[in-house]
Amino acid sequence: MKIIHADFIYTPDGFIKNSAVAFTGTIEEIGTLEVLETKYTEAEIIYTPAHSVLFPGLINTHVHLEFSANKTSLAYGSFNSWLDSVIEHRDDLMGACDNAMMMHECEEMMRSGITTFGAISSFGNELEVCEKTPQRVVFFNELIGSNAMYADMLYGDFEDRVRASQSCDPGSRITPAVAIHAPYSVHPILLQKAVNVAKKNQMPLSAHFLESQEEREWLESNEGTFKAFFRKYFNTSTSVTTIEEFMHAFDTYPTHFAHCVQATPEELDYLHRKGHSIAHCPRSNRYLGCGRLAIEDLALPFSVATDGLSSNDSLNIFDELRAAIMLHNDIPIQELSLQLLRAVTADAAELLGLNCGKIEVGRFADFAVITLPEAPVREEELALWSILHTKKVSQVYIEGEQYV
Ligand code: BEZ
Ligand code: FE2
């Protein structure tokens, strides 16, 4: 048994003071240090630096590790030029991204307090790194391919990758999962088969959806900048699906949709009624010129995620939260800060079906300790100060073991 004490603890009921947490691999009890010390006399006591706040480990629901080599290769500013640059540089970027580079990015995430992430994997290259990193990984095996001619081959490869992620050592903390690349890039037959795999195995399911205006225009009317892209690379002038058909394919299984920036209120309402949720990637959306997701109007739950280094400048979750504060400049800042912290802890865990994300008895003992530069003058502003003053966390625990 260990007991950790901090000036403040972020719990589902808000920040509490003068408390400590007793834990093994899971959280055993929350109470005053005096009471816990008396009860668990053999426990190791962990004191955190002055002005520290104990958080549950943070969760980055959506990241593409295999694009970690990108710094300036991919064009930012508009989705169309970005997609063209992905096709042009994909092989070079993948070739330059080895296990050491991906492990470095897992460590960077860990230093920002991320104890769980959702890895969107196109080829399965990240599996070894995801097995080795101490973090929990929801390993999203991504299916991509709009051309029916290659459907069997692509599906066979997808099945192999799903099986590989299912046979990981339980100690690697991998949860096998399924991802659909996007409506424009996945043939409806493949899509339905992949949804069935997720449903049959009760795996988390994710899909990029309505990220850009260009995607919307293509799906709605076979027009816009995607037209030249599909003519050039896929020799086709018609989309494989429509917005409605794509949404309906997920009707029977709750899905975590990335982006949805260009979804209408009616589409968002439909997704909400079907029990879906959104991975909101504010910097990625801004960098690729996709627009702003109006989170102030969202009824459905959402997480906040970095996306990959293919559309970002870091995988630091606090960088992402600060960007969200700037992007959503009309939402009252204290309220937004609280909402963002919930989005990267309790809400993210619930959406991915994981027993973490909350400091609550019975949850995994995954923690991130952040340390403020001084005692907060107004404690009701703790959420904002935590976001603004944290570049790196001071301690990280996963399943009770310390890693930072
Ligand atoms: C496709 O297979 O249709 C596709 C792949 C990557 C980007 C866009 C489309
Ligand atoms: Fe993504």
mmCIF file of C-alpha atoms and ligand atoms in Angstrom:
data_model
loop_
_atom_site.group_PDB
_atom_site.id
_atom_site.type_symbol
_atom_site.label_atom_id
_atom_site.label_comp_id
_atom_site.label_asym_id
_atom_site.label_seq_id
_atom_site.Cartn_x
_atom_site.Cartn_y
_atom_site.Cartn_z
ATOM 1 C CA MET A 1 0.000 0.000 0.000
ATOM 2 C CA LYS A 2 1.073 3.590 -0.740
ATOM 3 C CA ILE A 3 -0.456 6.845 0.426
ATOM 4 C CA ILE A 4 -0.054 10.010 -1.658
ATOM 5 C CA HIS A 5 -0.740 13.435 -0.218
ATOM 6 C CA ALA A 6 -1.160 16.694 -2.147
ATOM 7 C CA ASP A 7 -2.475 20.166 -1.262
ATOM 8 C CA PHE A 8 -5.444 19.555 -3.549
ATOM 9 C CA ILE A 9 -7.058 16.484 -5.103
ATOM 10 C CA TYR A 10 -9.221 16.678 -8.230
ATOM 11 C CA THR A 11 -12.177 14.352 -7.596
ATOM 12 C CA PRO A 12 -15.496 13.820 -9.419
ATOM 13 C CA ASP A 13 -16.977 16.174 -6.765
ATOM 14 C CA GLY A 14 -14.442 18.921 -7.427
ATOM 15 C CA PHE A 15 -11.124 19.880 -5.814
ATOM 16 C CA ILE A 16 -10.740 18.765 -2.205
ATOM 17 C CA LYS A 17 -8.163 19.941 0.364
ATOM 18 C CA ASN A 18 -6.296 18.291 3.234
ATOM 19 C CA SER A 19 -6.742 14.823 1.826
ATOM 20 C CA ALA A 20 -4.707 11.853 0.696
ATOM 21 C CA VAL A 21 -5.237 8.728 -1.387
ATOM 22 C CA ALA A 22 -4.320 5.175 -0.322
ATOM 23 C CA PHE A 23 -3.614 2.911 -3.278
ATOM 24 C CA THR A 24 -2.164 -0.321 -4.560
ATOM 25 C CA GLY A 25 -2.764 -0.939 -8.299
ATOM 26 C CA THR A 26 -6.174 0.575 -7.670
ATOM 27 C CA ILE A 27 -7.460 3.346 -5.395
ATOM 28 C CA GLU A 28 -8.306 1.859 -1.994
ATOM 29 C CA GLU A 29 -9.395 4.816 0.110
ATOM 30 C CA ILE A 30 -9.564 8.622 0.127
ATOM 31 C CA GLY A 31 -9.342 10.449 3.463
ATOM 32 C CA THR A 32 -7.166 12.640 5.636
ATOM 33 C CA LEU A 33 -3.488 11.709 5.827
ATOM 34 C CA GLU A 34 -3.824 11.138 9.609
ATOM 35 C CA VAL A 35 -6.684 8.651 9.226
ATOM 36 C CA LEU A 36 -5.041 6.758 6.333
ATOM 37 C CA GLU A 37 -1.639 6.616 8.093
ATOM 38 C CA THR A 38 -3.259 5.201 11.208
ATOM 39 C CA LYS A 39 -5.208 2.620 9.250
ATOM 40 C CA TYR A 40 -2.409 1.518 6.886
ATOM 41 C CA THR A 41 0.588 1.570 9.210
ATOM 42 C CA GLU A 42 2.897 -0.238 6.746
ATOM 43 C CA ALA A 43 2.120 2.078 3.825
ATOM 44 C CA GLU A 44 4.795 4.088 2.036
ATOM 45 C CA ILE A 45 3.915 7.789 2.338
ATOM 46 C CA ILE A 46 4.480 9.946 -0.758
ATOM 47 C CA TYR A 47 4.646 13.690 -0.174
ATOM 48 C CA THR A 48 4.256 15.864 -3.255
ATOM 49 C CA PRO A 49 5.910 19.311 -3.644
ATOM 50 C CA ALA A 50 4.160 22.336 -2.105
ATOM 51 C CA HIS A 51 1.174 23.661 -4.116
ATOM 52 C CA SER A 52 0.611 20.344 -5.884
ATOM 53 C CA VAL A 53 -2.676 19.056 -7.262
ATOM 54 C CA LEU A 54 -3.273 15.323 -7.646
ATOM 55 C CA PHE A 55 -5.143 14.527 -10.871
ATOM 56 C CA PRO A 56 -6.204 11.196 -12.305
ATOM 57 C CA GLY A 57 -3.845 10.339 -15.180
ATOM 58 C CA LEU A 58 -4.798 12.344 -18.250
ATOM 59 C CA ILE A 59 -6.191 10.683 -21.387
ATOM 60 C CA ASN A 60 -5.386 11.590 -24.996
ATOM 61 C CA THR A 61 -8.088 9.748 -26.931
ATOM 62 C CA HIS A 62 -6.757 10.289 -30.464
ATOM 63 C CA VAL A 63 -3.141 10.286 -31.662
ATOM 64 C CA HIS A 64 -1.288 8.987 -34.758
ATOM 65 C CA LEU A 65 2.161 7.930 -33.535
ATOM 66 C CA GLU A 66 3.302 6.733 -36.964
ATOM 67 C CA PHE A 67 3.412 10.364 -38.187
ATOM 68 C CA SER A 68 5.787 11.461 -35.425
ATOM 69 C CA ALA A 69 8.557 12.404 -37.916
ATOM 70 C CA ASN A 70 6.592 15.322 -39.327
ATOM 71 C CA LYS A 71 7.893 18.774 -38.510
ATOM 72 C CA THR A 72 7.481 20.868 -41.685
ATOM 73 C CA SER A 73 6.814 18.280 -44.428
ATOM 74 C CA LEU A 74 3.034 18.467 -44.298
ATOM 75 C CA ALA A 75 1.255 21.614 -45.510
ATOM 76 C CA TYR A 76 -0.886 23.329 -42.881
ATOM 77 C CA GLY A 77 -3.548 25.958 -43.628
ATOM 78 C CA SER A 78 -6.114 24.078 -45.693
ATOM 79 C CA PHE A 79 -7.307 20.475 -45.582
ATOM 80 C CA ASN A 80 -6.929 20.062 -49.302
ATOM 81 C CA SER A 81 -3.258 21.018 -49.448
ATOM 82 C CA TRP A 82 -2.599 19.015 -46.271
ATOM 83 C CA LEU A 83 -4.132 15.852 -47.794
ATOM 84 C CA ASP A 84 -2.071 16.310 -50.969
ATOM 85 C CA SER A 85 1.062 16.698 -48.882
ATOM 86 C CA VAL A 86 0.224 13.519 -46.911
ATOM 87 C CA ILE A 87 0.129 11.536 -50.156
ATOM 88 C CA GLU A 88 3.396 13.135 -51.285
ATOM 89 C CA HIS A 89 5.350 12.674 -48.039
ATOM 90 C CA ARG A 90 3.667 9.679 -46.396
ATOM 91 C CA ASP A 91 6.297 7.107 -47.348
ATOM 92 C CA ASP A 92 9.219 9.349 -46.309
ATOM 93 C CA LEU A 93 7.558 10.240 -43.019
ATOM 94 C CA MET A 94 6.739 6.611 -42.209
ATOM 95 C CA GLY A 95 10.264 5.557 -43.148
ATOM 96 C CA ALA A 96 11.779 8.188 -40.876
ATOM 97 C CA CYS A 97 9.592 7.190 -37.938
ATOM 98 C CA ASP A 98 11.204 4.333 -36.036
ATOM 99 C CA ASN A 99 10.410 2.800 -32.646
ATOM 100 C CA ALA A 100 12.843 5.122 -30.842
ATOM 101 C CA MET A 101 11.026 8.172 -32.228
ATOM 102 C CA MET A 102 7.593 6.835 -31.282
ATOM 103 C CA MET A 103 8.803 5.859 -27.806
ATOM 104 C CA HIS A 104 10.192 9.377 -27.377
ATOM 105 C CA GLU A 105 6.719 10.772 -28.131
ATOM 106 C CA CYS A 106 5.106 8.357 -25.637
ATOM 107 C CA GLU A 107 7.550 9.711 -23.046
ATOM 108 C CA GLU A 108 6.702 13.293 -24.037
ATOM 109 C CA MET A 109 3.020 12.480 -23.531
ATOM 110 C CA MET A 110 3.844 10.923 -20.161
ATOM 111 C CA ARG A 111 5.695 14.075 -19.069
ATOM 112 C CA SER A 112 2.514 16.038 -19.747
ATOM 113 C CA GLY A 113 0.596 13.605 -17.504
ATOM 114 C CA ILE A 114 -0.924 11.328 -20.155
ATOM 115 C CA THR A 115 -1.293 7.835 -18.692
ATOM 116 C CA THR A 116 -3.680 6.559 -21.391
ATOM 117 C CA PHE A 117 -3.874 7.245 -25.095
ATOM 118 C CA GLY A 118 -5.860 6.090 -28.105
ATOM 119 C CA ALA A 119 -3.391 5.147 -30.867
ATOM 120 C CA ILE A 120 -4.913 5.295 -34.344
ATOM 121 C CA SER A 121 -2.850 2.791 -36.309
ATOM 122 C CA SER A 122 -2.978 2.484 -40.112
ATOM 123 C CA PHE A 123 -0.348 -0.242 -40.480
ATOM 124 C CA GLY A 124 0.231 -1.722 -37.028
ATOM 125 C CA ASN A 125 3.782 -0.314 -36.902
ATOM 126 C CA GLU A 126 3.214 1.183 -33.447
ATOM 127 C CA LEU A 127 2.153 -2.040 -31.758
ATOM 128 C CA GLU A 128 5.585 -2.921 -30.363
ATOM 129 C CA VAL A 129 6.066 0.555 -28.883
ATOM 130 C CA CYS A 130 2.529 0.576 -27.493
ATOM 131 C CA GLU A 131 3.215 -2.781 -25.822
ATOM 132 C CA LYS A 132 6.433 -1.482 -24.278
ATOM 133 C CA THR A 133 5.270 1.919 -23.058
ATOM 134 C CA PRO A 134 3.836 1.741 -19.528
ATOM 135 C CA GLN A 135 0.792 3.774 -20.542
ATOM 136 C CA ARG A 136 -2.594 2.213 -21.207
ATOM 137 C CA VAL A 137 -3.180 2.169 -24.957
ATOM 138 C CA VAL A 138 -6.472 1.753 -26.752
ATOM 139 C CA PHE A 139 -5.031 0.379 -29.970
ATOM 140 C CA PHE A 140 -7.331 1.487 -32.797
ATOM 141 C CA ASN A 141 -6.679 -0.720 -35.830
ATOM 142 C CA GLU A 142 -7.654 1.565 -38.676
ATOM 143 C CA LEU A 143 -9.387 0.394 -41.825
ATOM 144 C CA ILE A 144 -8.897 2.475 -44.971
ATOM 145 C CA GLY A 145 -9.723 1.916 -48.636
ATOM 146 C CA SER A 146 -12.524 3.164 -50.861
ATOM 147 C CA ASN A 147 -11.698 1.006 -53.882
ATOM 148 C CA ALA A 148 -13.847 -2.174 -53.910
ATOM 149 C CA MET A 149 -11.191 -3.971 -55.978
ATOM 150 C CA TYR A 150 -8.805 -4.046 -53.024
ATOM 151 C CA ALA A 151 -11.468 -4.605 -50.356
ATOM 152 C CA ASP A 152 -10.670 -8.272 -49.625
ATOM 153 C CA MET A 153 -6.946 -7.662 -49.373
ATOM 154 C CA LEU A 154 -7.391 -4.604 -47.134
ATOM 155 C CA TYR A 155 -9.885 -6.393 -44.921
ATOM 156 C CA GLY A 156 -7.562 -9.401 -44.552
ATOM 157 C CA ASP A 157 -4.734 -7.113 -43.485
ATOM 158 C CA PHE A 158 -7.069 -5.358 -41.018
ATOM 159 C CA GLU A 159 -8.083 -8.716 -39.498
ATOM 160 C CA ASP A 160 -4.422 -9.682 -39.083
ATOM 161 C CA ARG A 161 -3.705 -6.410 -37.272
ATOM 162 C CA VAL A 162 -6.747 -6.813 -35.015
ATOM 163 C CA ARG A 163 -5.576 -10.332 -34.109
ATOM 164 C CA ALA A 164 -2.049 -9.089 -33.358
ATOM 165 C CA SER A 165 -3.409 -6.433 -30.988
ATOM 166 C CA GLN A 166 -5.615 -9.070 -29.325
ATOM 167 C CA SER A 167 -2.655 -11.309 -28.596
ATOM 168 C CA CYS A 168 -0.620 -8.722 -26.652
ATOM 169 C CA ASP A 169 0.531 -9.585 -23.160
ATOM 170 C CA PRO A 170 -2.142 -8.438 -20.633
ATOM 171 C CA GLY A 171 0.646 -6.615 -18.753
ATOM 172 C CA SER A 172 1.091 -4.318 -21.752
ATOM 173 C CA ARG A 173 -2.245 -2.612 -20.905
ATOM 174 C CA ILE A 174 -3.406 -2.708 -24.540
ATOM 175 C CA THR A 175 -7.099 -2.598 -25.361
ATOM 176 C CA PRO A 176 -7.708 -3.773 -28.969
ATOM 177 C CA ALA A 177 -10.029 -1.431 -30.862
ATOM 178 C CA VAL A 178 -11.309 -0.552 -34.341
ATOM 179 C CA ALA A 179 -11.059 2.707 -36.307
ATOM 180 C CA ILE A 180 -12.644 3.662 -39.611
ATOM 181 C CA HIS A 181 -10.479 6.174 -41.471
ATOM 182 C CA ALA A 182 -13.231 8.454 -42.852
ATOM 183 C CA PRO A 183 -16.469 8.370 -44.887
ATOM 184 C CA TYR A 184 -14.678 9.324 -48.104
ATOM 185 C CA SER A 185 -11.910 6.734 -47.761
ATOM 186 C CA VAL A 186 -13.679 3.540 -46.645
ATOM 187 C CA HIS A 187 -15.945 1.448 -48.854
ATOM 188 C CA PRO A 188 -19.396 0.909 -47.226
ATOM 189 C CA ILE A 189 -18.988 -2.890 -47.316
ATOM 190 C CA LEU A 190 -15.670 -2.677 -45.480
ATOM 191 C CA LEU A 191 -17.185 -0.188 -43.080
ATOM 192 C CA GLN A 192 -20.034 -2.489 -42.118
ATOM 193 C CA LYS A 193 -17.689 -5.438 -41.627
ATOM 194 C CA ALA A 194 -15.419 -3.391 -39.355
ATOM 195 C CA VAL A 195 -18.329 -2.066 -37.291
ATOM 196 C CA ASN A 196 -19.452 -5.679 -36.826
ATOM 197 C CA VAL A 197 -15.971 -6.670 -35.603
ATOM 198 C CA ALA A 198 -16.087 -3.903 -32.975
ATOM 199 C CA LYS A 199 -19.620 -4.822 -31.945
ATOM 200 C CA LYS A 200 -18.994 -8.569 -31.751
ATOM 201 C CA ASN A 201 -15.867 -8.106 -29.626
ATOM 202 C CA GLN A 202 -17.221 -5.111 -27.665
ATOM 203 C CA MET A 203 -14.199 -3.060 -28.757
ATOM 204 C CA PRO A 204 -14.000 0.743 -28.693
ATOM 205 C CA LEU A 205 -14.835 2.146 -32.148
ATOM 206 C CA SER A 206 -13.676 5.420 -33.673
ATOM 207 C CA ALA A 207 -13.905 7.252 -37.015
ATOM 208 C CA HIS A 208 -12.813 10.577 -38.462
ATOM 209 C CA PHE A 209 -15.996 12.378 -39.495
ATOM 210 C CA LEU A 210 -16.788 15.730 -41.101
ATOM 211 C CA GLU A 211 -13.392 17.190 -40.350
ATOM 212 C CA SER A 212 -13.347 19.723 -43.213
ATOM 213 C CA GLN A 213 -15.690 21.699 -45.434
ATOM 214 C CA GLU A 214 -14.049 19.950 -48.413
ATOM 215 C CA GLU A 215 -15.097 16.541 -47.030
ATOM 216 C CA ARG A 216 -18.659 17.770 -46.587
ATOM 217 C CA GLU A 217 -18.839 19.132 -50.129
ATOM 218 C CA TRP A 218 -17.546 15.852 -51.592
ATOM 219 C CA LEU A 219 -19.966 13.686 -49.608
ATOM 220 C CA GLU A 220 -22.917 15.976 -50.342
ATOM 221 C CA SER A 221 -22.401 16.787 -53.993
ATOM 222 C CA ASN A 222 -19.237 15.088 -55.372
ATOM 223 C CA GLU A 223 -17.787 18.553 -55.767
ATOM 224 C CA GLY A 224 -15.045 20.746 -54.349
ATOM 225 C CA THR A 225 -11.303 20.194 -53.982
ATOM 226 C CA PHE A 226 -11.714 16.456 -53.222
ATOM 227 C CA LYS A 227 -12.917 16.041 -56.814
ATOM 228 C CA ALA A 228 -9.477 16.607 -58.320
ATOM 229 C CA PHE A 229 -7.864 14.553 -55.530
ATOM 230 C CA PHE A 230 -10.052 11.500 -56.185
ATOM 231 C CA ARG A 231 -9.717 11.853 -59.936
ATOM 232 C CA LYS A 232 -5.926 12.023 -59.667
ATOM 233 C CA TYR A 233 -5.289 9.260 -57.145
ATOM 234 C CA PHE A 234 -8.347 7.009 -57.405
ATOM 235 C CA ASN A 235 -9.654 7.631 -60.912
ATOM 236 C CA THR A 236 -13.175 8.275 -59.646
ATOM 237 C CA SER A 237 -15.536 11.240 -59.588
ATOM 238 C CA THR A 238 -18.106 9.992 -57.093
ATOM 239 C CA SER A 239 -17.975 9.528 -53.343
ATOM 240 C CA VAL A 240 -18.448 5.975 -52.019
ATOM 241 C CA THR A 241 -21.033 7.132 -49.489
ATOM 242 C CA THR A 242 -23.175 10.005 -48.210
ATOM 243 C CA ILE A 243 -23.168 11.687 -44.808
ATOM 244 C CA GLU A 244 -26.451 10.041 -43.897
ATOM 245 C CA GLU A 245 -25.480 6.562 -45.045
ATOM 246 C CA PHE A 246 -22.189 6.788 -43.151
ATOM 247 C CA MET A 247 -23.830 7.954 -39.915
ATOM 248 C CA HIS A 248 -26.452 5.222 -40.104
ATOM 249 C CA ALA A 249 -23.762 2.540 -40.347
ATOM 250 C CA PHE A 250 -22.944 3.264 -36.674
ATOM 251 C CA ASP A 251 -26.538 3.298 -35.428
ATOM 252 C CA THR A 252 -26.238 0.233 -33.244
ATOM 253 C CA TYR A 253 -22.844 0.833 -31.653
ATOM 254 C CA PRO A 254 -21.597 3.923 -29.749
ATOM 255 C CA THR A 255 -18.645 5.436 -31.587
ATOM 256 C CA HIS A 256 -16.045 8.087 -30.773
ATOM 257 C CA PHE A 257 -16.048 10.392 -33.835
ATOM 258 C CA ALA A 258 -12.970 12.551 -34.350
ATOM 259 C CA HIS A 259 -13.548 16.228 -35.295
ATOM 260 C CA CYS A 260 -17.196 16.669 -36.519
ATOM 261 C CA VAL A 261 -16.306 20.340 -37.004
ATOM 262 C CA GLN A 262 -18.479 20.580 -40.123
ATOM 263 C CA ALA A 263 -21.463 18.608 -38.787
ATOM 264 C CA THR A 264 -24.797 20.466 -38.753
ATOM 265 C CA PRO A 265 -26.857 20.831 -35.533
ATOM 266 C CA GLU A 266 -29.232 18.187 -36.938
ATOM 267 C CA GLU A 267 -26.388 15.721 -37.553
ATOM 268 C CA LEU A 268 -24.959 16.373 -34.088
ATOM 269 C CA ASP A 269 -28.396 15.809 -32.617
ATOM 270 C CA TYR A 270 -28.643 12.499 -34.502
ATOM 271 C CA LEU A 271 -25.219 11.390 -33.224
ATOM 272 C CA HIS A 272 -26.276 12.330 -29.705
ATOM 273 C CA ARG A 273 -29.486 10.319 -29.903
ATOM 274 C CA LYS A 274 -27.518 7.264 -31.026
ATOM 275 C CA GLY A 275 -25.171 7.497 -28.016
ATOM 276 C CA HIS A 276 -22.042 8.649 -29.885
ATOM 277 C CA SER A 277 -19.350 11.089 -28.746
ATOM 278 C CA ILE A 278 -16.658 13.358 -30.216
ATOM 279 C CA ALA A 279 -12.866 13.550 -29.961
ATOM 280 C CA HIS A 280 -12.250 17.293 -30.225
ATOM 281 C CA CYS A 281 -8.807 18.239 -31.599
ATOM 282 C CA PRO A 282 -8.627 22.044 -31.416
ATOM 283 C CA ARG A 283 -5.060 22.602 -32.644
ATOM 284 C CA SER A 284 -5.372 20.071 -35.470
ATOM 285 C CA ASN A 285 -8.619 21.719 -36.631
ATOM 286 C CA ARG A 286 -7.027 25.176 -36.530
ATOM 287 C CA TYR A 287 -3.788 24.120 -38.253
ATOM 288 C CA LEU A 288 -5.593 22.369 -41.115
ATOM 289 C CA GLY A 289 -8.021 25.238 -41.647
ATOM 290 C CA CYS A 290 -11.034 23.103 -40.720
ATOM 291 C CA GLY A 291 -12.795 25.568 -38.431
ATOM 292 C CA ARG A 292 -13.891 25.483 -34.802
ATOM 293 C CA LEU A 293 -16.116 22.846 -33.198
ATOM 294 C CA ALA A 294 -18.802 24.826 -31.327
ATOM 295 C CA ILE A 295 -18.411 22.924 -28.057
ATOM 296 C CA GLU A 296 -20.660 25.445 -26.277
ATOM 297 C CA ASP A 297 -23.621 24.032 -28.265
ATOM 298 C CA LEU A 298 -22.722 20.331 -27.956
ATOM 299 C CA ALA A 299 -25.179 18.072 -26.181
ATOM 300 C CA LEU A 300 -23.107 14.952 -26.789
ATOM 301 C CA PRO A 301 -20.063 14.124 -24.644
ATOM 302 C CA PHE A 302 -16.597 14.931 -25.951
ATOM 303 C CA SER A 303 -12.944 14.292 -25.179
ATOM 304 C CA VAL A 304 -10.039 16.591 -26.102
ATOM 305 C CA ALA A 305 -7.152 15.080 -28.060
ATOM 306 C CA THR A 306 -3.941 16.129 -29.786
ATOM 307 C CA ASP A 307 -4.378 14.144 -33.035
ATOM 308 C CA GLY A 308 -0.928 13.227 -34.447
ATOM 309 C CA LEU A 309 2.183 15.274 -35.147
ATOM 310 C CA SER A 310 0.890 15.145 -38.730
ATOM 311 C CA SER A 311 -1.405 18.021 -37.740
ATOM 312 C CA ASN A 312 0.101 19.394 -34.551
ATOM 313 C CA ASP A 313 3.309 20.736 -33.015
ATOM 314 C CA SER A 314 3.338 18.651 -29.827
ATOM 315 C CA LEU A 315 1.557 15.768 -28.108
ATOM 316 C CA ASN A 316 1.487 17.669 -24.812
ATOM 317 C CA ILE A 317 -2.095 17.611 -23.517
ATOM 318 C CA PHE A 318 -1.633 20.849 -21.546
ATOM 319 C CA ASP A 319 -0.550 22.611 -24.779
ATOM 320 C CA GLU A 320 -3.820 21.323 -26.254
ATOM 321 C CA LEU A 321 -5.916 22.568 -23.330
ATOM 322 C CA ARG A 322 -4.310 26.023 -23.503
ATOM 323 C CA ALA A 323 -5.070 26.135 -27.242
ATOM 324 C CA ALA A 324 -8.677 25.152 -26.502
ATOM 325 C CA ILE A 325 -8.939 28.030 -24.054
ATOM 326 C CA MET A 326 -7.769 30.460 -26.754
ATOM 327 C CA LEU A 327 -9.901 28.951 -29.542
ATOM 328 C CA HIS A 328 -13.145 28.941 -27.559
ATOM 329 C CA ASN A 329 -12.756 32.548 -26.508
ATOM 330 C CA ASP A 330 -16.479 33.205 -25.929
ATOM 331 C CA ILE A 331 -16.918 30.544 -23.237
ATOM 332 C CA PRO A 332 -16.400 31.826 -19.658
ATOM 333 C CA ILE A 333 -12.829 30.818 -18.866
ATOM 334 C CA GLN A 334 -13.346 29.161 -15.452
ATOM 335 C CA GLU A 335 -16.285 27.099 -16.696
ATOM 336 C CA LEU A 336 -14.346 26.091 -19.834
ATOM 337 C CA SER A 337 -11.280 25.072 -17.788
ATOM 338 C CA LEU A 338 -13.372 22.745 -15.629
ATOM 339 C CA GLN A 339 -15.054 21.286 -18.701
ATOM 340 C CA LEU A 340 -11.706 20.673 -20.438
ATOM 341 C CA LEU A 341 -10.237 18.892 -17.403
ATOM 342 C CA ARG A 342 -13.277 16.637 -17.235
ATOM 343 C CA ALA A 343 -12.962 15.976 -20.986
ATOM 344 C CA VAL A 344 -9.386 14.631 -20.614
ATOM 345 C CA THR A 345 -10.124 12.575 -17.480
ATOM 346 C CA ALA A 346 -13.538 11.190 -16.467
ATOM 347 C CA ASP A 347 -15.327 11.737 -19.780
ATOM 348 C CA ALA A 348 -12.484 10.316 -21.894
ATOM 349 C CA ALA A 349 -12.273 7.192 -19.697
ATOM 350 C CA GLU A 350 -15.994 6.615 -19.907
ATOM 351 C CA LEU A 351 -16.045 7.067 -23.692
ATOM 352 C CA LEU A 352 -13.217 4.552 -24.115
ATOM 353 C CA GLY A 353 -14.734 2.157 -21.560
ATOM 354 C CA LEU A 354 -11.749 2.254 -19.176
ATOM 355 C CA ASN A 355 -11.693 2.022 -15.386
ATOM 356 C CA CYS A 356 -9.532 5.122 -14.925
ATOM 357 C CA GLY A 357 -9.955 8.903 -15.244
ATOM 358 C CA LYS A 358 -11.390 9.479 -11.768
ATOM 359 C CA ILE A 359 -9.945 9.652 -8.286
ATOM 360 C CA GLU A 360 -12.521 7.339 -6.810
ATOM 361 C CA VAL A 361 -12.278 4.072 -4.850
ATOM 362 C CA GLY A 362 -11.944 1.049 -7.167
ATOM 363 C CA ARG A 363 -10.455 2.937 -10.140
ATOM 364 C CA PHE A 364 -6.944 2.226 -11.425
ATOM 365 C CA ALA A 365 -4.305 4.177 -9.479
ATOM 366 C CA ASP A 366 -3.258 6.264 -12.504
ATOM 367 C CA PHE A 367 -2.216 9.740 -11.347
ATOM 368 C CA ALA A 368 -0.610 12.924 -12.639
ATOM 369 C CA VAL A 369 0.710 15.373 -10.048
ATOM 370 C CA ILE A 370 0.911 18.973 -11.191
ATOM 371 C CA THR A 371 2.712 21.619 -9.161
ATOM 372 C CA LEU A 372 1.630 25.261 -9.192
ATOM 373 C CA PRO A 373 4.251 28.030 -8.830
ATOM 374 C CA GLU A 374 2.540 29.341 -5.666
ATOM 375 C CA ALA A 375 -0.515 28.692 -3.519
ATOM 376 C CA PRO A 376 -3.618 29.707 -5.528
ATOM 377 C CA VAL A 377 -4.989 32.976 -4.177
ATOM 378 C CA ARG A 378 -8.542 32.043 -5.193
ATOM 379 C CA GLU A 379 -9.116 28.298 -4.995
ATOM 380 C CA GLU A 380 -12.159 28.482 -7.259
ATOM 381 C CA GLU A 381 -9.687 29.223 -10.094
ATOM 382 C CA LEU A 382 -7.674 26.005 -9.604
ATOM 383 C CA ALA A 383 -8.760 24.449 -12.907
ATOM 384 C CA LEU A 384 -7.535 27.439 -14.916
ATOM 385 C CA TRP A 385 -4.256 27.773 -12.996
ATOM 386 C CA SER A 386 -3.603 24.053 -13.431
ATOM 387 C CA ILE A 387 -3.972 24.385 -17.210
ATOM 388 C CA LEU A 388 -2.050 27.637 -17.617
ATOM 389 C CA HIS A 389 0.915 26.798 -15.372
ATOM 390 C CA THR A 390 1.626 23.201 -16.413
ATOM 391 C CA LYS A 391 4.171 22.485 -19.123
ATOM 392 C CA LYS A 392 5.316 19.259 -17.481
ATOM 393 C CA VAL A 393 3.814 17.359 -14.571
ATOM 394 C CA SER A 394 5.934 16.569 -11.522
ATOM 395 C CA GLN A 395 4.938 12.920 -10.948
ATOM 396 C CA VAL A 396 3.124 10.190 -12.891
ATOM 397 C CA TYR A 397 1.746 6.850 -11.591
ATOM 398 C CA ILE A 398 0.200 4.070 -13.623
ATOM 399 C CA GLU A 399 -1.528 1.237 -11.814
ATOM 400 C CA GLY A 400 0.230 2.314 -8.636
ATOM 401 C CA GLU A 401 3.799 2.405 -10.036
ATOM 402 C CA GLN A 402 5.714 5.661 -10.401
ATOM 403 C CA TYR A 403 7.068 6.464 -13.903
ATOM 404 C CA VAL A 404 7.920 10.204 -13.613
HETATM 405 C C1 BEZ B 1 -8.945 5.954 -50.184
HETATM 406 O O1 BEZ B 1 -8.532 4.799 -50.080
HETATM 407 O O2 BEZ B 1 -9.959 6.233 -50.786
HETATM 408 C C2 BEZ B 1 -8.199 7.101 -49.527
HETATM 409 C C3 BEZ B 1 -7.021 6.876 -48.828
HETATM 410 C C4 BEZ B 1 -6.369 7.949 -48.234
HETATM 411 C C5 BEZ B 1 -6.876 9.230 -48.328
HETATM 412 C C6 BEZ B 1 -8.060 9.445 -49.031
HETATM 413 C C7 BEZ B 1 -8.712 8.376 -49.626
HETATM 414 FE FE FE2 B 2 -6.756 11.836 -36.681
#
